[in-house]
mmCIF file of C-alpha atoms in Angstrom:
data_model
loop_
_atom_site.group_PDB
_atom_site.id
_atom_site.type_symbol
_atom_site.label_atom_id
_atom_site.label_comp_id
_atom_site.label_asym_id
_atom_site.label_seq_id
_atom_site.Cartn_x
_atom_site.Cartn_y
_atom_site.Cartn_z
ATOM 1 C CA MET H 30 59.183 -33.964 -169.260
ATOM 2 C CA THR H 31 58.742 -34.976 -172.878
ATOM 3 C CA ARG H 32 57.011 -32.734 -175.298
ATOM 4 C CA THR H 33 53.938 -34.959 -175.701
ATOM 5 C CA THR H 34 53.114 -35.063 -171.969
ATOM 6 C CA LEU H 35 53.662 -31.316 -171.873
ATOM 7 C CA ASP H 36 51.268 -30.827 -174.756
ATOM 8 C CA LEU H 37 48.757 -33.117 -173.058
ATOM 9 C CA TRP H 38 48.792 -31.107 -169.833
ATOM 10 C CA VAL H 39 48.522 -27.801 -171.639
ATOM 11 C CA GLY H 40 45.688 -29.269 -173.688
ATOM 12 C CA ILE H 41 43.870 -30.350 -170.541
ATOM 13 C CA PHE H 42 44.381 -26.869 -169.088
ATOM 14 C CA VAL H 43 43.062 -25.081 -172.162
ATOM 15 C CA VAL H 44 40.073 -27.429 -172.519
ATOM 16 C CA ALA H 45 39.252 -27.027 -168.819
ATOM 17 C CA GLY H 46 39.483 -23.255 -169.173
ATOM 18 C CA PHE H 47 37.119 -23.162 -172.111
ATOM 19 C CA ALA H 48 34.786 -25.631 -170.389
ATOM 20 C CA ALA H 49 34.721 -23.244 -167.430
ATOM 21 C CA LEU H 50 33.831 -20.378 -169.760
ATOM 22 C CA THR H 51 31.027 -22.449 -171.260
ATOM 23 C CA VAL H 52 29.697 -23.294 -167.811
ATOM 24 C CA LEU H 53 29.830 -19.610 -166.905
ATOM 25 C CA ALA H 54 27.971 -18.689 -170.082
ATOM 26 C CA LEU H 55 25.277 -21.359 -169.936
ATOM 27 C CA LYS H 56 24.816 -22.307 -166.294
ATOM 28 C CA VAL H 57 25.779 -19.124 -164.458
ATOM 29 C CA GLY H 58 24.941 -16.543 -167.113
ATOM 30 C CA ASN H 59 21.848 -16.107 -169.199
ATOM 31 C CA LEU H 60 23.245 -17.017 -172.611
ATOM 32 C CA SER H 61 20.939 -20.028 -172.791
ATOM 33 C CA THR H 62 17.903 -17.815 -172.315
ATOM 34 C CA TYR H 63 19.016 -15.247 -174.870
ATOM 35 C CA ASN H 64 16.420 -14.946 -177.536
ATOM 36 C CA THR H 65 18.110 -15.727 -180.794
ATOM 37 C CA SER H 66 14.844 -15.874 -182.720
ATOM 38 C CA GLU H 67 13.740 -12.947 -184.859
ATOM 39 C CA THR H 68 12.001 -10.002 -183.270
ATOM 40 C CA TYR H 69 9.905 -7.048 -184.333
ATOM 41 C CA GLN H 70 9.772 -3.622 -182.794
ATOM 42 C CA LEU H 71 6.873 -1.866 -181.078
ATOM 43 C CA GLN H 72 6.642 1.469 -179.319
ATOM 44 C CA ALA H 73 4.589 2.646 -176.399
ATOM 45 C CA TYR H 74 4.350 5.951 -174.575
ATOM 46 C CA PHE H 75 3.978 6.028 -170.799
ATOM 47 C CA SER H 76 3.466 9.086 -168.626
ATOM 48 C CA ASN H 77 5.571 7.448 -165.911
ATOM 49 C CA ILE H 78 7.743 4.358 -166.265
ATOM 50 C CA GLY H 79 8.696 4.118 -162.581
ATOM 51 C CA GLY H 80 11.746 1.872 -162.260
ATOM 52 C CA LEU H 81 11.559 0.204 -165.667
ATOM 53 C CA LYS H 82 15.000 -0.418 -167.172
ATOM 54 C CA SER H 83 16.168 -1.380 -170.618
ATOM 55 C CA GLN H 84 16.458 -5.187 -170.983
ATOM 56 C CA ALA H 85 13.412 -5.513 -168.720
ATOM 57 C CA SER H 86 11.186 -8.383 -169.718
ATOM 58 C CA ILE H 87 7.889 -8.133 -171.582
ATOM 59 C CA LYS H 88 5.323 -10.710 -170.598
ATOM 60 C CA SER H 89 1.912 -11.716 -171.749
ATOM 61 C CA SER H 90 -0.061 -14.042 -169.463
ATOM 62 C CA GLY H 91 3.196 -14.407 -167.546
ATOM 63 C CA VAL H 92 5.106 -15.802 -170.530
ATOM 64 C CA LEU H 93 8.296 -14.019 -171.572
ATOM 65 C CA ILE H 94 7.786 -12.744 -175.124
ATOM 66 C CA GLY H 95 10.335 -9.951 -175.515
ATOM 67 C CA ARG H 96 12.570 -7.333 -173.976
ATOM 68 C CA VAL H 97 12.655 -3.554 -173.648
ATOM 69 C CA SER H 98 15.370 -2.323 -175.989
ATOM 70 C CA GLN H 99 15.372 1.403 -175.394
ATOM 71 C CA ILE H 100 13.851 4.029 -173.108
ATOM 72 C CA SER H 101 13.941 7.736 -173.890
ATOM 73 C CA LEU H 102 11.970 10.884 -173.124
ATOM 74 C CA ASP H 103 9.951 12.164 -176.065
ATOM 75 C CA SER H 104 10.595 15.899 -176.057
ATOM 76 C CA GLU H 105 7.354 16.751 -177.884
ATOM 77 C CA ARG H 106 4.878 14.754 -175.830
ATOM 78 C CA PHE H 107 6.931 14.839 -172.619
ATOM 79 C CA GLU H 108 6.271 11.186 -172.111
ATOM 80 C CA ALA H 109 8.587 8.228 -171.809
ATOM 81 C CA LYS H 110 8.997 6.415 -175.117
ATOM 82 C CA VAL H 111 9.653 2.718 -174.616
ATOM 83 C CA THR H 112 10.885 0.659 -177.554
ATOM 84 C CA MET H 113 10.186 -3.052 -177.269
ATOM 85 C CA LEU H 114 11.461 -6.040 -179.195
ATOM 86 C CA ILE H 115 8.844 -8.782 -179.409
ATOM 87 C CA ASP H 116 9.402 -12.325 -180.585
ATOM 88 C CA LYS H 117 8.150 -12.745 -184.183
ATOM 89 C CA ARG H 118 6.166 -15.835 -183.219
ATOM 90 C CA TYR H 119 3.738 -13.757 -181.175
ATOM 91 C CA GLN H 120 1.293 -11.358 -182.830
ATOM 92 C CA PHE H 121 -0.920 -8.986 -180.864
ATOM 93 C CA PRO H 122 -4.188 -7.223 -181.782
ATOM 94 C CA LYS H 123 -4.198 -3.474 -182.447
ATOM 95 C CA ASP H 124 -5.981 -2.670 -179.198
ATOM 96 C CA THR H 125 -3.508 -4.447 -176.947
ATOM 97 C CA PHE H 126 -3.079 -2.897 -173.530
ATOM 98 C CA ALA H 127 0.465 -2.318 -172.144
ATOM 99 C CA ASN H 128 0.872 -2.090 -168.362
ATOM 100 C CA ILE H 129 3.982 -1.556 -166.308
ATOM 101 C CA LEU H 130 3.775 -4.173 -163.574
ATOM 102 C CA THR H 131 5.942 -5.221 -160.668
ATOM 103 C CA SER H 132 6.912 -8.812 -159.980
ATOM 104 C CA GLY H 133 6.308 -9.371 -156.307
ATOM 105 C CA LEU H 134 6.092 -6.606 -153.743
ATOM 106 C CA LEU H 135 9.569 -5.175 -154.249
ATOM 107 C CA GLY H 136 10.652 -7.033 -157.371
ATOM 108 C CA GLU H 137 11.764 -5.623 -160.672
ATOM 109 C CA GLN H 138 9.344 -4.012 -163.089
ATOM 110 C CA TYR H 139 8.265 -5.439 -166.396
ATOM 111 C CA ILE H 140 5.744 -4.690 -169.130
ATOM 112 C CA GLY H 141 2.636 -6.821 -169.282
ATOM 113 C CA LEU H 142 0.706 -6.988 -172.565
ATOM 114 C CA MET H 143 -3.022 -7.686 -172.409
ATOM 115 C CA PRO H 144 -4.409 -8.511 -175.864
ATOM 116 C CA GLY H 145 -7.661 -6.872 -176.901
ATOM 117 C CA GLY H 146 -10.289 -8.050 -179.341
ATOM 118 C CA ASP H 147 -9.288 -6.278 -182.550
ATOM 119 C CA GLU H 148 -8.991 -8.420 -185.664
ATOM 120 C CA LYS H 149 -6.039 -6.455 -187.078
ATOM 121 C CA PHE H 150 -2.599 -7.182 -185.677
ATOM 122 C CA LEU H 151 0.164 -4.809 -184.663
ATOM 123 C CA LYS H 152 2.865 -4.560 -187.321
ATOM 124 C CA ALA H 153 6.586 -3.827 -186.875
ATOM 125 C CA GLY H 154 7.127 -0.190 -185.857
ATOM 126 C CA ASP H 155 3.541 0.311 -184.644
ATOM 127 C CA GLU H 156 2.650 2.081 -181.451
ATOM 128 C CA ILE H 157 0.659 0.556 -178.616
ATOM 129 C CA LYS H 158 -1.927 3.256 -177.925
ATOM 130 C CA LYS H 159 -3.415 1.993 -174.685
ATOM 131 C CA THR H 160 -0.911 2.151 -171.861
ATOM 132 C CA GLN H 161 -0.984 2.313 -168.114
ATOM 133 C CA SER H 162 1.897 3.845 -166.176
ATOM 134 C CA ALA H 163 3.816 2.312 -163.358
ATOM 135 C CA MET H 164 2.372 2.404 -159.874
ATOM 136 C CA VAL H 165 4.419 4.841 -157.828
ATOM 137 C CA LEU H 166 4.235 4.149 -154.127
ATOM 138 C CA GLU H 167 4.040 7.842 -153.182
ATOM 139 C CA ASP H 168 1.042 8.401 -155.483
ATOM 140 C CA LEU H 169 -0.631 5.320 -154.074
ATOM 141 C CA ILE H 170 -0.201 6.521 -150.480
ATOM 142 C CA GLY H 171 -1.385 9.983 -151.523
ATOM 143 C CA LYS H 172 -4.562 8.554 -153.054
ATOM 144 C CA PHE H 173 -5.145 6.407 -150.001
ATOM 145 C CA LEU H 174 -4.830 9.374 -147.630
ATOM 146 C CA TYR H 175 -7.072 11.459 -149.860
ATOM 147 C CA SER H 176 -9.812 8.850 -149.886
ATOM 148 C CA LYS H 177 -9.487 8.381 -146.116
ATOM 149 C CA ALA H 178 -9.930 12.115 -145.632
ATOM 150 C CA GLU H 179 -13.000 12.058 -147.866
ATOM 151 C CA ASP H 180 -14.488 9.160 -145.907
ATOM 152 C CA SER H 181 -14.138 10.923 -142.595
ATOM 153 C CA ASN H 182 -15.876 14.082 -143.860
ATOM 154 C CA MET L 13 71.717 18.692 -146.343
ATOM 155 C CA ILE L 14 68.480 20.004 -147.820
ATOM 156 C CA ILE L 15 69.977 20.065 -151.283
ATOM 157 C CA GLU L 16 71.183 16.497 -150.819
ATOM 158 C CA ASN L 17 67.671 15.374 -149.920
ATOM 159 C CA LEU L 18 66.089 17.250 -152.803
ATOM 160 C CA ARG L 19 68.632 15.754 -155.136
ATOM 161 C CA SER L 20 67.856 12.212 -153.995
ATOM 162 C CA ILE L 21 64.106 12.795 -154.384
ATOM 163 C CA GLY L 22 64.637 14.156 -157.877
ATOM 164 C CA HIS L 23 66.882 11.230 -158.719
ATOM 165 C CA ARG L 24 64.200 8.792 -157.622
ATOM 166 C CA ILE L 25 61.520 10.501 -159.687
ATOM 167 C CA VAL L 26 63.729 10.660 -162.771
ATOM 168 C CA ASN L 27 64.624 7.016 -162.256
ATOM 169 C CA ALA L 28 60.950 5.990 -161.956
ATOM 170 C CA VAL L 29 60.001 7.864 -165.128
ATOM 171 C CA TRP L 30 62.997 6.331 -166.921
ATOM 172 C CA ARG L 31 61.836 2.854 -165.866
ATOM 173 C CA ILE L 32 58.311 3.505 -167.133
ATOM 174 C CA GLY L 33 59.688 4.623 -170.484
ATOM 175 C CA TYR L 34 62.000 1.627 -170.701
ATOM 176 C CA ALA L 35 59.149 -0.716 -169.737
ATOM 177 C CA SER L 36 56.938 0.723 -172.503
ATOM 178 C CA ARG L 37 59.723 0.250 -175.033
ATOM 179 C CA PHE L 38 60.226 -3.286 -173.707
ATOM 180 C CA PHE L 39 56.493 -3.972 -174.173
ATOM 181 C CA MET L 40 56.633 -2.720 -177.771
ATOM 182 C CA LEU L 41 59.665 -4.938 -178.407
ATOM 183 C CA ILE L 42 57.755 -7.966 -177.079
ATOM 184 C CA LEU L 43 54.855 -7.234 -179.438
ATOM 185 C CA LEU L 44 57.301 -6.679 -182.313
ATOM 186 C CA TYR L 45 59.005 -10.055 -181.832
ATOM 187 C CA SER L 46 55.792 -11.977 -181.054
ATOM 188 C CA GLY L 47 55.461 -13.178 -184.630
ATOM 189 C CA VAL L 48 58.628 -15.237 -184.290
ATOM 190 C CA SER L 49 57.438 -16.915 -181.115
ATOM 191 C CA PHE L 50 54.047 -17.713 -182.649
ATOM 192 C CA ARG L 51 55.814 -19.516 -185.477
ATOM 193 C CA ARG L 52 57.579 -21.629 -182.842
ATOM 194 C CA PHE L 53 54.439 -22.302 -180.848
ATOM 195 C CA HIS L 54 55.902 -25.141 -178.769
ATOM 196 C CA LEU L 55 57.883 -22.517 -176.849
ATOM 197 C CA ILE L 56 54.621 -20.876 -175.791
ATOM 198 C CA ILE L 57 53.140 -24.267 -174.882
ATOM 199 C CA LYS L 58 56.123 -25.013 -172.649
ATOM 200 C CA GLU L 59 55.621 -21.708 -170.856
ATOM 201 C CA ILE L 60 51.854 -22.220 -170.544
ATOM 202 C CA PHE L 61 52.710 -25.436 -168.765
ATOM 203 C CA SER L 62 55.119 -23.866 -166.308
ATOM 204 C CA SER L 63 53.004 -20.800 -165.553
ATOM 205 C CA GLY L 64 49.383 -21.782 -166.276
ATOM 206 C CA VAL L 65 49.139 -25.500 -165.585
ATOM 207 C CA MET L 66 51.329 -25.319 -162.500
ATOM 208 C CA SER L 67 49.083 -22.568 -161.079
ATOM 209 C CA LEU L 68 45.967 -24.708 -161.518
ATOM 210 C CA ILE L 69 45.980 -26.277 -158.050
ATOM 211 C CA ILE L 70 46.302 -23.019 -156.129
ATOM 212 C CA ILE L 71 43.682 -21.328 -158.346
ATOM 213 C CA LEU L 72 41.153 -24.151 -157.989
ATOM 214 C CA VAL L 73 41.561 -24.536 -154.230
ATOM 215 C CA ALA L 74 41.523 -20.782 -153.627
ATOM 216 C CA GLY L 75 38.430 -20.403 -155.836
ATOM 217 C CA LEU L 76 36.606 -23.131 -153.949
ATOM 218 C CA PHE L 77 37.275 -21.559 -150.562
ATOM 219 C CA VAL L 78 36.498 -18.029 -151.717
ATOM 220 C CA GLY L 79 33.164 -19.279 -153.045
ATOM 221 C CA MET L 80 32.424 -21.104 -149.808
ATOM 222 C CA VAL L 81 33.177 -17.989 -147.762
ATOM 223 C CA LEU L 82 30.994 -15.911 -150.082
ATOM 224 C CA GLY L 83 28.167 -18.379 -149.670
ATOM 225 C CA LEU L 84 28.424 -18.298 -145.886
ATOM 226 C CA GLN L 85 28.841 -14.542 -145.518
ATOM 227 C CA GLY L 86 26.251 -13.772 -148.186
ATOM 228 C CA TYR L 87 23.734 -16.039 -146.487
ATOM 229 C CA GLU L 88 24.323 -14.403 -143.101
ATOM 230 C CA THR L 89 23.690 -10.953 -144.569
ATOM 231 C CA LEU L 90 20.841 -11.814 -146.932
ATOM 232 C CA LYS L 91 19.012 -13.698 -144.174
ATOM 233 C CA ARG L 92 18.414 -10.404 -142.367
ATOM 234 C CA TYR L 93 16.374 -9.166 -145.317
ATOM 235 C CA GLY L 94 14.710 -12.481 -145.976
ATOM 236 C CA ALA L 95 16.394 -12.639 -149.364
ATOM 237 C CA GLU L 96 18.291 -15.929 -149.079
ATOM 238 C CA SER L 97 17.128 -16.919 -152.537
ATOM 239 C CA ALA L 98 19.295 -14.140 -154.004
ATOM 240 C CA LEU L 99 22.388 -15.961 -152.716
ATOM 241 C CA GLY L 100 23.104 -17.438 -156.152
ATOM 242 C CA SER L 101 23.220 -14.114 -157.939
ATOM 243 C CA LEU L 102 25.277 -12.547 -155.139
ATOM 244 C CA VAL L 103 27.921 -15.295 -155.284
ATOM 245 C CA ALA L 104 28.020 -15.439 -159.078
ATOM 246 C CA LEU L 105 28.083 -11.689 -159.667
ATOM 247 C CA SER L 106 30.825 -10.982 -157.159
ATOM 248 C CA LEU L 107 32.921 -13.831 -158.566
ATOM 249 C CA VAL L 108 32.422 -13.170 -162.262
ATOM 250 C CA ARG L 109 32.773 -9.402 -162.075
ATOM 251 C CA GLU L 110 35.445 -8.903 -159.435
ATOM 252 C CA LEU L 111 36.884 -11.711 -157.402
ATOM 253 C CA GLY L 112 37.537 -14.154 -160.239
ATOM 254 C CA PRO L 113 39.642 -11.836 -162.415
ATOM 255 C CA VAL L 114 41.329 -9.990 -159.537
ATOM 256 C CA LEU L 115 42.186 -12.887 -157.239
ATOM 257 C CA ALA L 116 43.251 -15.142 -160.112
ATOM 258 C CA ALA L 117 45.577 -12.403 -161.360
ATOM 259 C CA LEU L 118 46.964 -11.751 -157.853
ATOM 260 C CA LEU L 119 47.625 -15.457 -157.338
ATOM 261 C CA PHE L 120 49.150 -15.710 -160.804
ATOM 262 C CA ALA L 121 51.432 -12.744 -160.051
ATOM 263 C CA SER L 122 52.751 -14.313 -156.874
ATOM 264 C CA ARG L 123 52.851 -17.893 -158.151
ATOM 265 C CA ALA L 124 54.055 -17.491 -161.749
ATOM 266 C CA GLY L 125 55.100 -13.840 -162.112
ATOM 267 C CA SER L 126 57.735 -14.056 -159.397
ATOM 268 C CA ALA L 127 59.081 -17.269 -160.941
ATOM 269 C CA MET L 128 59.357 -15.569 -164.338
ATOM 270 C CA THR L 129 61.305 -12.669 -162.835
ATOM 271 C CA ALA L 130 63.678 -14.955 -160.967
ATOM 272 C CA GLU L 131 64.228 -17.115 -164.042
ATOM 273 C CA ILE L 132 64.996 -14.247 -166.416
ATOM 274 C CA GLY L 133 67.011 -12.380 -163.772
ATOM 275 C CA LEU L 134 69.141 -15.422 -163.014
ATOM 276 C CA MET L 135 69.662 -16.109 -166.714
ATOM 277 C CA LYS L 136 70.930 -12.571 -167.027
ATOM 278 C CA ALA L 137 73.139 -12.892 -163.930
ATOM 279 C CA THR L 138 74.754 -16.032 -165.292
ATOM 280 C CA ASP L 139 75.298 -14.371 -168.693
ATOM 281 C CA GLN L 140 72.992 -16.762 -170.539
ATOM 282 C CA ILE L 141 71.184 -13.854 -172.169
ATOM 283 C CA SER L 142 74.424 -12.265 -173.418
ATOM 284 C CA ALA L 143 75.517 -15.659 -174.701
ATOM 285 C CA MET L 144 72.278 -15.945 -176.660
ATOM 286 C CA ALA L 145 72.753 -12.499 -178.131
ATOM 287 C CA LEU L 146 76.285 -13.516 -179.126
ATOM 288 C CA MET L 147 74.877 -16.506 -181.002
ATOM 289 C CA ALA L 148 72.588 -14.062 -182.877
ATOM 290 C CA ILE L 149 69.495 -15.370 -181.072
ATOM 291 C CA ASN L 150 67.237 -12.515 -180.045
ATOM 292 C CA PRO L 151 66.630 -13.063 -176.310
ATOM 293 C CA ILE L 152 63.339 -11.140 -176.424
ATOM 294 C CA ALA L 153 61.973 -13.309 -179.199
ATOM 295 C CA ARG L 154 63.313 -16.563 -177.704
ATOM 296 C CA LEU L 155 62.797 -16.030 -173.951
ATOM 297 C CA VAL L 156 60.520 -13.085 -173.241
ATOM 298 C CA ALA L 157 57.773 -13.136 -175.879
ATOM 299 C CA PRO L 158 56.740 -16.795 -175.311
ATOM 300 C CA ARG L 159 56.446 -16.152 -171.576
ATOM 301 C CA PHE L 160 54.393 -13.040 -172.254
ATOM 302 C CA TRP L 161 51.910 -14.838 -174.495
ATOM 303 C CA ALA L 162 51.738 -17.790 -172.112
ATOM 304 C CA GLY L 163 50.691 -15.391 -169.369
ATOM 305 C CA VAL L 164 48.166 -13.570 -171.539
ATOM 306 C CA ILE L 165 46.560 -16.887 -172.563
ATOM 307 C CA SER L 166 46.660 -18.437 -169.084
ATOM 308 C CA VAL L 167 45.251 -15.671 -166.891
ATOM 309 C CA PRO L 168 41.732 -15.438 -168.457
ATOM 310 C CA LEU L 169 41.428 -19.240 -168.434
ATOM 311 C CA LEU L 170 42.533 -19.343 -164.795
ATOM 312 C CA ALA L 171 40.040 -16.592 -163.948
ATOM 313 C CA ALA L 172 37.213 -18.559 -165.580
ATOM 314 C CA LEU L 173 38.213 -21.675 -163.649
ATOM 315 C CA PHE L 174 38.399 -19.638 -160.442
ATOM 316 C CA SER L 175 34.887 -18.298 -160.983
ATOM 317 C CA VAL L 176 33.445 -21.729 -161.732
ATOM 318 C CA MET L 177 35.086 -23.249 -158.649
ATOM 319 C CA GLY L 178 33.800 -20.314 -156.615
ATOM 320 C CA VAL L 179 30.243 -20.796 -157.841
ATOM 321 C CA PHE L 180 30.573 -24.488 -156.997
ATOM 322 C CA GLY L 181 31.858 -23.588 -153.517
ATOM 323 C CA GLY L 182 28.952 -21.204 -153.000
ATOM 324 C CA TYR L 183 26.580 -23.952 -154.148
ATOM 325 C CA LEU L 184 28.147 -26.433 -151.707
ATOM 326 C CA VAL L 185 27.754 -24.119 -148.719
ATOM 327 C CA GLY L 186 24.513 -22.432 -149.706
ATOM 328 C CA VAL L 187 22.486 -25.315 -151.087
ATOM 329 C CA VAL L 188 24.072 -28.507 -149.748
ATOM 330 C CA LEU L 189 25.029 -27.369 -146.237
ATOM 331 C CA ILE L 190 22.629 -24.536 -145.363
ATOM 332 C CA GLY L 191 19.727 -25.639 -147.496
ATOM 333 C CA VAL L 192 18.860 -22.683 -149.715
ATOM 334 C CA ASP L 193 16.403 -23.808 -152.361
ATOM 335 C CA GLN L 194 18.329 -25.209 -155.288
ATOM 336 C CA GLY L 195 15.951 -23.972 -157.963
ATOM 337 C CA SER L 196 15.928 -20.384 -156.772
ATOM 338 C CA PHE L 197 19.714 -20.475 -156.313
ATOM 339 C CA TRP L 198 20.321 -21.266 -159.994
ATOM 340 C CA SER L 199 17.429 -19.304 -161.481
ATOM 341 C CA GLN L 200 18.291 -16.120 -159.546
ATOM 342 C CA MET L 201 21.874 -16.593 -160.666
ATOM 343 C CA GLN L 202 20.903 -16.921 -164.315
ATOM 344 C CA SER L 203 18.576 -13.948 -164.259
ATOM 345 C CA GLY L 204 21.146 -11.840 -162.407
ATOM 346 C CA VAL L 205 24.244 -12.570 -164.505
ATOM 347 C CA ASP L 206 24.278 -11.186 -168.015
ATOM 348 C CA PHE L 207 26.664 -12.855 -170.468
ATOM 349 C CA ARG L 208 27.813 -9.784 -172.361
ATOM 350 C CA TYR L 209 27.683 -7.333 -169.492
ATOM 351 C CA ASP L 210 29.171 -9.421 -166.686
ATOM 352 C CA ILE L 211 31.057 -12.410 -168.061
ATOM 353 C CA VAL L 212 32.635 -10.795 -171.118
ATOM 354 C CA ASN L 213 33.650 -7.737 -169.100
ATOM 355 C CA GLY L 214 35.197 -10.002 -166.466
ATOM 356 C CA MET L 215 37.174 -11.805 -169.155
ATOM 357 C CA ILE L 216 38.378 -8.495 -170.640
ATOM 358 C CA LYS L 217 39.520 -7.497 -167.173
ATOM 359 C CA SER L 218 41.508 -10.663 -166.647
ATOM 360 C CA ALA L 219 43.126 -10.412 -170.103
ATOM 361 C CA VAL L 220 44.294 -6.883 -169.224
ATOM 362 C CA PHE L 221 45.611 -8.154 -165.886
ATOM 363 C CA GLY L 222 47.436 -10.954 -167.696
ATOM 364 C CA VAL L 223 49.220 -8.448 -169.948
ATOM 365 C CA VAL L 224 50.155 -6.199 -167.028
ATOM 366 C CA VAL L 225 51.370 -8.956 -164.697
ATOM 367 C CA THR L 226 53.560 -10.665 -167.267
ATOM 368 C CA VAL L 227 55.031 -7.419 -168.631
ATOM 369 C CA ILE L 228 55.956 -6.283 -165.111
ATOM 370 C CA ALA L 229 57.419 -9.685 -164.228
ATOM 371 C CA LEU L 230 59.460 -10.003 -167.408
ATOM 372 C CA PHE L 231 60.640 -6.391 -167.321
ATOM 373 C CA GLU L 232 61.786 -6.643 -163.699
ATOM 374 C CA GLY L 233 63.699 -9.812 -164.515
ATOM 375 C CA TYR L 234 65.221 -8.313 -167.627
ATOM 376 C CA VAL L 235 66.545 -5.162 -165.941
ATOM 377 C CA ALA L 236 67.457 -6.785 -162.601
ATOM 378 C CA PRO L 237 71.037 -6.092 -161.458
ATOM 379 C CA PRO L 238 72.997 -9.288 -162.139
ATOM 380 C CA THR L 239 73.587 -10.135 -158.483
ATOM 381 C CA ALA L 240 71.853 -12.396 -155.972
ATOM 382 C CA GLU L 241 70.588 -9.313 -154.167
ATOM 383 C CA GLY L 242 69.416 -7.739 -157.417
ATOM 384 C CA VAL L 243 67.387 -10.805 -158.421
ATOM 385 C CA SER L 244 65.753 -11.110 -155.000
ATOM 386 C CA GLY L 245 64.872 -7.399 -155.044
ATOM 387 C CA ALA L 246 63.411 -7.721 -158.542
ATOM 388 C CA THR L 247 61.242 -10.673 -157.464
ATOM 389 C CA THR L 248 59.872 -8.682 -154.535
ATOM 390 C CA ARG L 249 59.204 -5.681 -156.764
ATOM 391 C CA THR L 250 57.353 -7.885 -159.258
ATOM 392 C CA VAL L 251 54.891 -9.085 -156.655
ATOM 393 C CA VAL L 252 54.387 -5.658 -155.078
ATOM 394 C CA GLN L 253 54.086 -3.719 -158.313
ATOM 395 C CA SER L 254 51.894 -6.179 -160.155
ATOM 396 C CA SER L 255 49.527 -6.495 -157.174
ATOM 397 C CA LEU L 256 49.197 -2.721 -156.957
ATOM 398 C CA ALA L 257 48.799 -2.441 -160.731
ATOM 399 C CA ILE L 258 46.052 -5.102 -160.718
ATOM 400 C CA LEU L 259 44.063 -3.379 -157.983
ATOM 401 C CA PHE L 260 44.486 0.087 -159.510
ATOM 402 C CA LEU L 261 43.556 -1.094 -163.005
ATOM 403 C CA ASP L 262 40.619 -3.001 -161.547
ATOM 404 C CA PHE L 263 39.227 0.264 -160.232
ATOM 405 C CA ILE L 264 39.758 2.024 -163.577
ATOM 406 C CA LEU L 265 38.237 -0.807 -165.617
ATOM 407 C CA THR L 266 35.294 -1.182 -163.237
ATOM 408 C CA ALA L 267 34.596 2.524 -163.507
ATOM 409 C CA PHE L 268 34.547 2.180 -167.289
ATOM 410 C CA MET L 269 32.518 -1.035 -167.467
ATOM 411 C CA PHE L 270 29.968 -0.827 -164.668
ATOM 412 C CA GLN L 271 28.927 2.779 -164.526
ATOM 413 C CA GLY L 272 25.584 1.851 -163.067
ATOM 414 C CA GLU L 273 22.636 2.325 -165.365
#
């Protein structure tokens, strides 16, 4: 085989390989949904984060606006400290409410932001003061049983 | 009798350790002489053709069928939990993380690695390598290093093609034949597969496998006894050892990469 046909075949092979990688990245993977726009950081403290993981989504009115970047236990307050990266395009009032919610009955957990009425906006590095922890199924059942017992008395 | 046996066991162990040392030195020599083969890049291109391009058919067909099987089996299992819509992420994750790199490397080892061993071993048996050395041509720089780099370049590309064909096969069975919802198939796949975590790690895996497979194949060919029997034994050893090395390294790399958060 002459060198040009050889080169052509190898070229086709390499191009096909890189095309496959691109398909993997864009169609199979989530590279197309990666947020390349600028973000700012917010913190929130939760007494229980349930099954929240880093890279979990942050939604407001169901729209994806950011991701959880870090979760750690604050050793002074003994609460979970959740660091969030929010898209710069979206600003939230100071009295925004952060809830840990579950998508579907058994789906993954995410943070929902409910904006309040304050006229000042949260700046980079601020803390969201009003938070609500994750629903833990055991607590829920416990509460239910407790209220049932009260009813029957 | 006992001493004889002990002696043969010891001889085998010493021999195995000697081979590992020689193989490491051989690997360093390949890296040392790689510069020369990169300056004569058409040698690498010729080897990419004979190992990478010629393996395309088997990789594509195997990938398609593996994906189809995954789609069928995954559907059967997920149906029990009413989670058919997760079929896309199941197929894609198992292909991108494990089956793509591992199966592509196994197929490459048996399709191209064995051919490399036989080629180099036969060249040695017919004194072509000594003749080259006599003409002051370094056989490692001229014969071995181009084949090594061809393998290292080809295996990740073949693994990517394998994964894409597998995803397509899973799509064919899951969506076209069985009728899983197309939208949830792709959206679950995209939310389940992370580019940096899954795809890049899979590619790193297959690059490591490419290095290991080609080094084993070339080394076995290079040290094969210059007889018909020696070359056939070396070819068998290439396939056995590189398959075992791939599976063992896959475990090690997986333990490093996916520790489970």
